[in-house]
Short mmCIF file of C-alpha atoms in Angstrom, two decimals:
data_model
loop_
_atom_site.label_atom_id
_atom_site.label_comp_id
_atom_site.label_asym_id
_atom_site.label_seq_id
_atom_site.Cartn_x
_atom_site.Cartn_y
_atom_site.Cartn_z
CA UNK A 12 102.90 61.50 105.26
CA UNK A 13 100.73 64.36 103.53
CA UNK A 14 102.96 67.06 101.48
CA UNK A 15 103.61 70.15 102.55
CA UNK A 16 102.78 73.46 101.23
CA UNK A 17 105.12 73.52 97.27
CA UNK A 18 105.63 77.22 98.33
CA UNK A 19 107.38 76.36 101.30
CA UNK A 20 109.18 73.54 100.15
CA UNK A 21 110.74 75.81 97.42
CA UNK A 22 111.56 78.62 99.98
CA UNK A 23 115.57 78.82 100.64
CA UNK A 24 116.63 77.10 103.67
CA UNK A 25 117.84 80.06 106.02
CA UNK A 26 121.21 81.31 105.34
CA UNK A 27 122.91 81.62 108.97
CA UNK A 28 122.20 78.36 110.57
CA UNK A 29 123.12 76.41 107.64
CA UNK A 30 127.00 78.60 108.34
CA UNK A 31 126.97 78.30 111.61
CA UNK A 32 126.28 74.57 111.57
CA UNK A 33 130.03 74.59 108.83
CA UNK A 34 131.55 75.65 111.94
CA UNK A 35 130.88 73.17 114.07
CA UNK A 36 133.62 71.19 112.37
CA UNK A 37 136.02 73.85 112.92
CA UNK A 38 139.28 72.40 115.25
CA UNK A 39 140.23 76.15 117.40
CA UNK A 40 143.54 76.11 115.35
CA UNK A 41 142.98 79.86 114.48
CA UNK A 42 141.91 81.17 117.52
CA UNK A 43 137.94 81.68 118.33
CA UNK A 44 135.30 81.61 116.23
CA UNK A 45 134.69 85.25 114.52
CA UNK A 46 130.71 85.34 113.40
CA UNK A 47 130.44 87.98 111.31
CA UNK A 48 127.15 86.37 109.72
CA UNK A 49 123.88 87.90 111.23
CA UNK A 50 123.15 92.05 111.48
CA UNK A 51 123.21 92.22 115.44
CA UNK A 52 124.69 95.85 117.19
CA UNK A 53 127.50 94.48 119.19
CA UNK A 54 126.84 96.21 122.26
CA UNK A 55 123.77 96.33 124.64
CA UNK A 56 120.31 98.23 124.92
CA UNK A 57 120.88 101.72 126.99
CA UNK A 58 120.40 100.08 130.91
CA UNK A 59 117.47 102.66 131.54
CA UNK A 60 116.17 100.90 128.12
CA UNK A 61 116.47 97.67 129.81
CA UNK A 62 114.86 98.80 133.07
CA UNK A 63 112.16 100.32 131.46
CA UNK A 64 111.29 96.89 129.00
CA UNK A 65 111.52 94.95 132.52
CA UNK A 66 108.93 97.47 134.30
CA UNK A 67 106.89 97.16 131.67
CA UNK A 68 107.03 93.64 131.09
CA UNK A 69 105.91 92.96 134.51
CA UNK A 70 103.14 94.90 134.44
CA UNK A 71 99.52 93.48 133.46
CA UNK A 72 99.13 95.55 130.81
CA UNK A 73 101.51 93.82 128.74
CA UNK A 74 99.66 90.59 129.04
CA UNK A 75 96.72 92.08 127.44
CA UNK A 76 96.16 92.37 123.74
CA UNK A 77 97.02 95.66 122.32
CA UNK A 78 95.63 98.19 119.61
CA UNK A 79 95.84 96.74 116.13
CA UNK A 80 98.19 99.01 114.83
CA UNK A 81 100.56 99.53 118.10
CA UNK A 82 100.21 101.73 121.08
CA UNK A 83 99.25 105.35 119.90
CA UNK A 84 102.03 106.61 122.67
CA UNK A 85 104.80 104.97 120.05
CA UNK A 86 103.24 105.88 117.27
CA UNK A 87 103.52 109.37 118.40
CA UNK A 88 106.89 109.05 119.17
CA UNK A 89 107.81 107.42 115.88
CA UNK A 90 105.88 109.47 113.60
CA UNK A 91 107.55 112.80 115.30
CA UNK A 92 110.99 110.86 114.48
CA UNK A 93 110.12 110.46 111.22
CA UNK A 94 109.17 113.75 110.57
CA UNK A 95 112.23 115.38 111.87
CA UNK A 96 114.43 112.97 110.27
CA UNK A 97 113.08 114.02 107.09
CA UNK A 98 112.31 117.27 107.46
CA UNK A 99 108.12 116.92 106.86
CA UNK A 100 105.44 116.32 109.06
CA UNK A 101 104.35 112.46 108.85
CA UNK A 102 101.11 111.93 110.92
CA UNK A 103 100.75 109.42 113.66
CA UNK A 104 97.98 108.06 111.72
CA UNK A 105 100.32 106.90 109.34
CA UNK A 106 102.33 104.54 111.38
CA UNK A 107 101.43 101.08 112.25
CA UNK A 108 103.52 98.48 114.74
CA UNK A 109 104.69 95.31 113.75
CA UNK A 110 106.40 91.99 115.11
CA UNK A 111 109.05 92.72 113.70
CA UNK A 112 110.54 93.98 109.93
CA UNK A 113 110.38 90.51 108.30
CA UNK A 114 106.73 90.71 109.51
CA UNK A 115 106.34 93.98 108.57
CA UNK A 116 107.68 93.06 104.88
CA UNK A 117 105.33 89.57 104.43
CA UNK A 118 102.51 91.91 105.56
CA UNK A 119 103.22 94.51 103.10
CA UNK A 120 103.52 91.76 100.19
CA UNK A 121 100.51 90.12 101.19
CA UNK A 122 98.38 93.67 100.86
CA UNK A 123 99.83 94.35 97.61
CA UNK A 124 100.05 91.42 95.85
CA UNK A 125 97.35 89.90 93.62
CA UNK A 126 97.31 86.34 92.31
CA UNK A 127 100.19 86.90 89.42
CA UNK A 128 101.18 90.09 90.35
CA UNK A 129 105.34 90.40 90.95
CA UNK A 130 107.33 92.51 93.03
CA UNK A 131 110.24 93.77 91.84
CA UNK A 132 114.05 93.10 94.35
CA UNK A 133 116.94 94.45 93.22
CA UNK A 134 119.85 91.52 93.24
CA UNK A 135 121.80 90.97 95.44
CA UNK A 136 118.57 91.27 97.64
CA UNK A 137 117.95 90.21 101.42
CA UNK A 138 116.94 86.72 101.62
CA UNK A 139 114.23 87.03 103.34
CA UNK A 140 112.62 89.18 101.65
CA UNK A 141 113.33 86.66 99.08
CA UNK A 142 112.08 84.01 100.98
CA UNK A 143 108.88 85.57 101.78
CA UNK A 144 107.69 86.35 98.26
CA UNK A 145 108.08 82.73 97.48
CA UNK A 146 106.68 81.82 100.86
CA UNK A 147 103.42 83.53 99.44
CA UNK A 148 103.38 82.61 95.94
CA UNK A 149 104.47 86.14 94.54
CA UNK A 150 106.77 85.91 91.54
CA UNK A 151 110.17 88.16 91.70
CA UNK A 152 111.51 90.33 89.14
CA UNK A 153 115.08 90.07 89.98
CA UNK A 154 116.82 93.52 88.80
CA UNK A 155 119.90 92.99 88.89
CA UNK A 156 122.82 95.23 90.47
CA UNK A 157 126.51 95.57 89.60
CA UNK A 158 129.45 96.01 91.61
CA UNK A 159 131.02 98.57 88.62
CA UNK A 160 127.38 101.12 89.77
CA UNK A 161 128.34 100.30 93.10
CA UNK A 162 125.73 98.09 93.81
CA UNK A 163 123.04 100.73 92.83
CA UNK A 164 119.91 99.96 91.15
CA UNK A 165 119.80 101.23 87.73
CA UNK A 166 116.06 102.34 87.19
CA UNK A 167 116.38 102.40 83.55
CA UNK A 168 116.85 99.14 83.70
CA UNK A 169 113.86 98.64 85.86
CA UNK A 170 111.59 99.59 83.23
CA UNK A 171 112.23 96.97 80.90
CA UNK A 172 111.35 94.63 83.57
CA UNK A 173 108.01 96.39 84.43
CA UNK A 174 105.25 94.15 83.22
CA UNK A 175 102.98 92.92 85.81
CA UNK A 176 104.99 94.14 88.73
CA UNK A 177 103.10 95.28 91.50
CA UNK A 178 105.65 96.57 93.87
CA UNK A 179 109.53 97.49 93.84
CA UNK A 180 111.76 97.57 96.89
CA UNK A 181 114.19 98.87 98.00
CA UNK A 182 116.68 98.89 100.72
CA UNK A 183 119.21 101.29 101.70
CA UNK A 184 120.67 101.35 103.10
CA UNK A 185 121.38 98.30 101.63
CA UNK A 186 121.16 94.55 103.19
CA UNK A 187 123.64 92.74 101.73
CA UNK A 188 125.88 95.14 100.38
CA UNK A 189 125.72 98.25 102.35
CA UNK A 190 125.08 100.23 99.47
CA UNK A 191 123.83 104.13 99.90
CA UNK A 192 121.20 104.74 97.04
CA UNK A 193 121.57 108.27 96.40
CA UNK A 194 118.24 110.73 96.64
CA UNK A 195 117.61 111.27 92.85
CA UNK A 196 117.87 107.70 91.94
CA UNK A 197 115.25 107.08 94.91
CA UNK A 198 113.26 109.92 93.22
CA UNK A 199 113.98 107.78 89.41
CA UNK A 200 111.97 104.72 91.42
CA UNK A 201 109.57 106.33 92.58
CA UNK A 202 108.70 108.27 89.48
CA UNK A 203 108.97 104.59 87.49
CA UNK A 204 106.71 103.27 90.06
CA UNK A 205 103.61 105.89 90.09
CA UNK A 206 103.90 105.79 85.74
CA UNK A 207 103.49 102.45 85.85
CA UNK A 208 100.69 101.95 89.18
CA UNK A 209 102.71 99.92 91.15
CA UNK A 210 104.59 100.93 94.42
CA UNK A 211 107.46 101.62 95.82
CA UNK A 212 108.26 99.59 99.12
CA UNK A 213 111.61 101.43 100.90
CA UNK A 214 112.96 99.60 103.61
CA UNK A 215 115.16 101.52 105.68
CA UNK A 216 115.91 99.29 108.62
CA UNK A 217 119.46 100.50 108.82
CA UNK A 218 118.88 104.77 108.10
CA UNK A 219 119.81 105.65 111.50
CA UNK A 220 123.33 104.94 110.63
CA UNK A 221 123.52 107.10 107.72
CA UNK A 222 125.99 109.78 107.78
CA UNK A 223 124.84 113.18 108.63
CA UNK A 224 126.03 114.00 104.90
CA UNK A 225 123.47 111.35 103.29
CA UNK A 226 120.26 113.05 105.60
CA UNK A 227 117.97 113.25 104.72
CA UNK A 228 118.18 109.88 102.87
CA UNK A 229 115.35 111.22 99.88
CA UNK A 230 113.15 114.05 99.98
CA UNK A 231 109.38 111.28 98.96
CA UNK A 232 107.42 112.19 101.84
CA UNK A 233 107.57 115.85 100.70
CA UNK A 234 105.10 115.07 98.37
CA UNK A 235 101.61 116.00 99.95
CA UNK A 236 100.43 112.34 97.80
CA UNK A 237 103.41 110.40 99.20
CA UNK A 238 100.84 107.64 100.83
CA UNK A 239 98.92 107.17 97.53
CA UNK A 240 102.25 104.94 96.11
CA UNK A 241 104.74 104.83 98.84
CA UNK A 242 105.40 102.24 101.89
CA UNK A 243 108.24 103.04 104.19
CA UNK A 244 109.57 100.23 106.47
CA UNK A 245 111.43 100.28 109.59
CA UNK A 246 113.10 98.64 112.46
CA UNK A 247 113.85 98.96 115.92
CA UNK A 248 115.47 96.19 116.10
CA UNK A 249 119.24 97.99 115.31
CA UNK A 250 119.05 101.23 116.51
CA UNK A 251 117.81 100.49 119.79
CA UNK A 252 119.49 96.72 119.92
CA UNK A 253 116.28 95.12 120.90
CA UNK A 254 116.02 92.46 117.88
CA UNK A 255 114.61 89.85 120.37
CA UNK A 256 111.64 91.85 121.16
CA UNK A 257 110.53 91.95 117.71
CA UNK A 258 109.20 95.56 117.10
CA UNK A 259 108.99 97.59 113.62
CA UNK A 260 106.89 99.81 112.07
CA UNK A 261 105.19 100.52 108.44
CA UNK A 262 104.77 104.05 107.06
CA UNK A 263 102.22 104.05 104.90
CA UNK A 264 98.46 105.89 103.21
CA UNK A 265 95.05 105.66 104.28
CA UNK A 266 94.29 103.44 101.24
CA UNK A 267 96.81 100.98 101.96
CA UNK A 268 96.60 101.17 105.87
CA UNK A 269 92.78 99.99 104.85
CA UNK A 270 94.18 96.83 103.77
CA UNK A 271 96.61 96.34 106.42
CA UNK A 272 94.79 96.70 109.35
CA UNK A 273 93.33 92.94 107.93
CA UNK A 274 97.05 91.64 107.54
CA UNK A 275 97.87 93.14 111.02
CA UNK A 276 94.85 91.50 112.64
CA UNK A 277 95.08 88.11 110.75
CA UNK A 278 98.87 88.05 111.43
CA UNK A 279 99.50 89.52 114.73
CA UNK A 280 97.06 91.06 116.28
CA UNK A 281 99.17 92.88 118.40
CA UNK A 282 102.47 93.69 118.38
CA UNK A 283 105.05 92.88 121.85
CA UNK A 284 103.32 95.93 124.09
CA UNK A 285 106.11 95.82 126.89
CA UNK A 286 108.75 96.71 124.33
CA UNK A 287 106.38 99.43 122.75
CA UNK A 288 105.65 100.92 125.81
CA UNK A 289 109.38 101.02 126.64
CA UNK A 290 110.73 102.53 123.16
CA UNK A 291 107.85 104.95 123.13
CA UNK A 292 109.80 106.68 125.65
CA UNK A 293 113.06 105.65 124.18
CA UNK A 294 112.49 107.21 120.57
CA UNK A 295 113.26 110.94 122.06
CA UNK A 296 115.17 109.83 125.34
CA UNK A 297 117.96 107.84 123.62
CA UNK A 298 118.62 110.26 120.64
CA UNK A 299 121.86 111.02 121.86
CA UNK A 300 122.92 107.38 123.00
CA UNK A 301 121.73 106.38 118.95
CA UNK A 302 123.75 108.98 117.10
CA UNK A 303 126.81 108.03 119.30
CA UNK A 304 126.19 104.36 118.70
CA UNK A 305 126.32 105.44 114.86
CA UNK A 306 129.55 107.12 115.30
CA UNK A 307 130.49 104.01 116.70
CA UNK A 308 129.47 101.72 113.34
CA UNK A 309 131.37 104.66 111.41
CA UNK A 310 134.26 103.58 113.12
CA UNK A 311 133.83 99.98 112.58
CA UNK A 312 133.70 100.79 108.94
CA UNK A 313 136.45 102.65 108.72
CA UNK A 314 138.39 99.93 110.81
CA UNK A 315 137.26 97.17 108.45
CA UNK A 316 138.22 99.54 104.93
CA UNK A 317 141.43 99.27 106.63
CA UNK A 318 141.70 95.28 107.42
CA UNK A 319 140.27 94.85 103.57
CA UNK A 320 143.26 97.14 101.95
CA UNK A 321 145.78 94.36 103.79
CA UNK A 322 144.07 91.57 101.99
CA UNK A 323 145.65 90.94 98.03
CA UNK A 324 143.57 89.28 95.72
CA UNK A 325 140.07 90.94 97.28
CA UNK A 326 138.65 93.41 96.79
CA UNK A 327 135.83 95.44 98.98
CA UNK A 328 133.05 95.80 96.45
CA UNK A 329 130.63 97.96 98.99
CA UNK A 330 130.72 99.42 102.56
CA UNK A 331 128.05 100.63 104.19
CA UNK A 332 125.83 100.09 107.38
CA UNK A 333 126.49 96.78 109.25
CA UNK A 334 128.16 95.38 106.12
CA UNK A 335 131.18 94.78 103.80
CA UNK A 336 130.80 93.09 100.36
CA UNK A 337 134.16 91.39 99.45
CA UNK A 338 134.92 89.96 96.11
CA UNK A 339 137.14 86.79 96.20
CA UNK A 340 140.52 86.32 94.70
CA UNK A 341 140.02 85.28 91.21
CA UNK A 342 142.20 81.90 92.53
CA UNK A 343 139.58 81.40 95.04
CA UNK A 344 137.37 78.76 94.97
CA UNK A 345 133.21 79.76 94.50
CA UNK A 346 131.80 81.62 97.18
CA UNK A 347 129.38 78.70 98.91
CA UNK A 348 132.77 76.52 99.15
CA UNK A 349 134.68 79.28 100.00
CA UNK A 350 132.96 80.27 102.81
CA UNK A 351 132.61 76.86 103.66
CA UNK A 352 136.14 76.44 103.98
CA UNK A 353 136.89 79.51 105.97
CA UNK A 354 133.94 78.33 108.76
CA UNK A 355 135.61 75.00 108.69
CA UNK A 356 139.18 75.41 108.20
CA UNK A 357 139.86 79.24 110.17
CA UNK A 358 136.73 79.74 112.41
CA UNK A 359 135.20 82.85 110.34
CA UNK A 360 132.03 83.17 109.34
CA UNK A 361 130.57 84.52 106.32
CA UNK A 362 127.39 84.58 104.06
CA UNK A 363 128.17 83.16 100.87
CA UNK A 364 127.04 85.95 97.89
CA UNK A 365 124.47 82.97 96.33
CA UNK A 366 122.40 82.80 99.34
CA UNK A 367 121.89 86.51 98.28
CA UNK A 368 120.35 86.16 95.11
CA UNK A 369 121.59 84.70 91.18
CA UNK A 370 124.76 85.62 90.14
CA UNK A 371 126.81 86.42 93.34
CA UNK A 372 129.26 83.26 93.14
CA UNK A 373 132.25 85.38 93.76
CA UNK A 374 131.41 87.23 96.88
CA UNK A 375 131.10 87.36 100.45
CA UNK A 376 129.10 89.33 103.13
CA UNK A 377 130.95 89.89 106.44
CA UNK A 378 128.63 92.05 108.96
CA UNK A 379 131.27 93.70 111.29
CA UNK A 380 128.18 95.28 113.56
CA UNK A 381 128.97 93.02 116.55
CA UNK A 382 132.62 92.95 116.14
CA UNK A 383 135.04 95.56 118.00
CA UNK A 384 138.04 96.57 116.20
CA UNK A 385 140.35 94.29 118.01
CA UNK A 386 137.87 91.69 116.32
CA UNK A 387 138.11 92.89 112.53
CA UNK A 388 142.11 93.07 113.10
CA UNK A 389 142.36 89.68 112.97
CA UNK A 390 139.65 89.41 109.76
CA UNK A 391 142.64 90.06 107.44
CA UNK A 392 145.07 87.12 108.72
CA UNK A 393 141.55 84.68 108.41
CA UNK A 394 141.13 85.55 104.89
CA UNK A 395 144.70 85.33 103.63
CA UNK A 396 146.20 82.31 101.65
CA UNK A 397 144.47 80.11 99.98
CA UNK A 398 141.83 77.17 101.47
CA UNK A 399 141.96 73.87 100.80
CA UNK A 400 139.64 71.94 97.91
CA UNK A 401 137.92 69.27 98.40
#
């Protein structure tokens, strides 16, 4: 049989079906299976959302290809969002639709990237963002975060490590930890990133569940330059709860967009045009419905704080988002067997802190998005006692 591509064959396995596959060896004896792997809302798309992505779907229109960079009425819509989110005017011109953020990310890399060129992912980092860069042959810097900073990214730090990196990303809020990287330490980044003529990549998938206290989330596109060395990335995928129709959207300069419009076309071509055509008029329609459904994940955080303080031995390292980032009991055993055991032995399911980057062996990542509080009451009696060893 002819080899595959070495880049692939060194690219992690994905993290969730390789947990959910622990469980299928689980017996029931601790009631049903709790799944707190994967970042999904845990309640449905708005039903005049859903109407309007079945209209649209049926229509011919959506069987057609699209524009390159998305349909200009979505655009619109998102580049007025942006702008009042942040409080400065970001041009529709500056927005381009993708299939999807992981698409949006490999498409980003692949622009910026030369032959030998790294980017820069602070650790614990989102595996597929890790995947991706190996994927494509781009070397990572790995920068790594502590849980005594709070998971923040120390840009000091980052400098040491700035030979031959290309790009630096970021996400905040932050995918695995839930971390909240304050303004002025975005500012640090971006400052390290124009003195040394690389870029800064923020992914913000998750900012529409930011607390009205952390908005604006950083003050970069103030600067009348912003698109000459930043790239903003984002998702509909949570705050609308359409993650199936694969839609997201890159924020970016006329010199990079150059360069994209390539990757977009080579990659895509088009993004899904039913669901643009639907969100186009959700963006404005559903503002309401998306700042109550961030109340809502508020709660959920504040309702898993709560289940962590019952659990001795752990300790809740970061809270933020969709996520908590628990540290096991010193007694406990690594976190890949760990969360092995609790799939296998008490039906919860967990990402293992490895399969988010080097030097994570003694945590865990629980998403609570999908789970009600009546669902994260019962996280604390899951986690309790100690698992067997094999």
């Amino acid at each position: 049989m002819p080899q595959l591509s070495p880049r692939i064959r060194d690219t992690q396995n994905p993290p969730i079906p390789a947990v959910r596959a622990w469980a299928a060896r689980y017996d029931g004896a601790a009631g049903q299976i709790l799944d707190l792997t994967q970042a999904v809302p845990g309640y449905p798309p708005h039903p005049d959302l859903l109407a309007r992505l079945a209209e649209a779907a049926g229509g011919r229109a959506a069987a057609t290809y699209g524009p390159i960079d998305g349909e200009p009425a979505l655009r619109e819509a998102l580049a007025a969002d942006i702008s009042g989110f942040y409080g400065e005017c970001v041009p529709s011109e500056a927005v381009a639709i993708t299939s999807g953020g992981n698409l949006a990310f490999t498409m980003a890399m692949t622009v910026l990237a030369d032959t030998g060129e790294a980017v820069m992912l602070p650790s614990p980092w989102y595996f597929n963002h890790r995947m991706a860069l190996t994927a494509l042959g781009i070397p990572c810097v790995p920068l790594d975060c502590r849980a005594e900073d709070g998971f923040i990214p120390d840009p000091d730090h980052a400098e040491t490590l700035m030979a031959g990196v290309r790009a630096i990303v970021l996400v905040t809020p932050n995918n695995p930890t839930g971390a909240v990287y304050p303004p002025a330490i975005i500012a640090r980044f971006a400052d390290l990133a124009r003195r040394h003529d690389a870029w800064l990549v923020l992914d913000e998938t998750y900012r529409d569940f930011l607390a009205p206290s952390q908005c604006p989330p950083h003050t970069l596109f103030a600067d009348p330059d912003w698109g000459d060395g930043f790239i903003h990335l984002y998702s509909f995928s949570k705050a609308y709860c359409v993650p199936g129709h694969r839609v997201a959207a890159i924020a970016s300069g006329a010199g990079f967009r150059a360069g994209l419009m390539k990757a977009l076309d080579t990659m895509q071509i088009c993004a899904p045009r039913a669901a643009q055509t639907a969100l186009a008029w959700g963006v404005e329609a559903l503002r309401d419905w998306r700042l109550a459904n961030r109340d809502l994940m508020a709660g959920r955080a504040t309702t898993f704080r709560r289940a962590a303080a019952q659990l001795p031995g752990w300790r809740l390292d970061a809270l933020g988002a969709y996520f908590a980032y628990l540290r096991l009991p010193e007694d406990a055993p690594d976190a890949i067997a760990m969360a092995e055991r609790l799939a296998v032995e008490r039906g919860l399911l967990g990402l293992p802190g490895p399969f988010f980057g080097p030097g994570q062996e003694r945590h865990l990542r629980l998403a609570f998005a999908n789970a009600e509080d009546s669902v994260i009451a019962q996280v604390p009696a899951r986690l309790r006692g100690p698992v067997s060893r094999d």
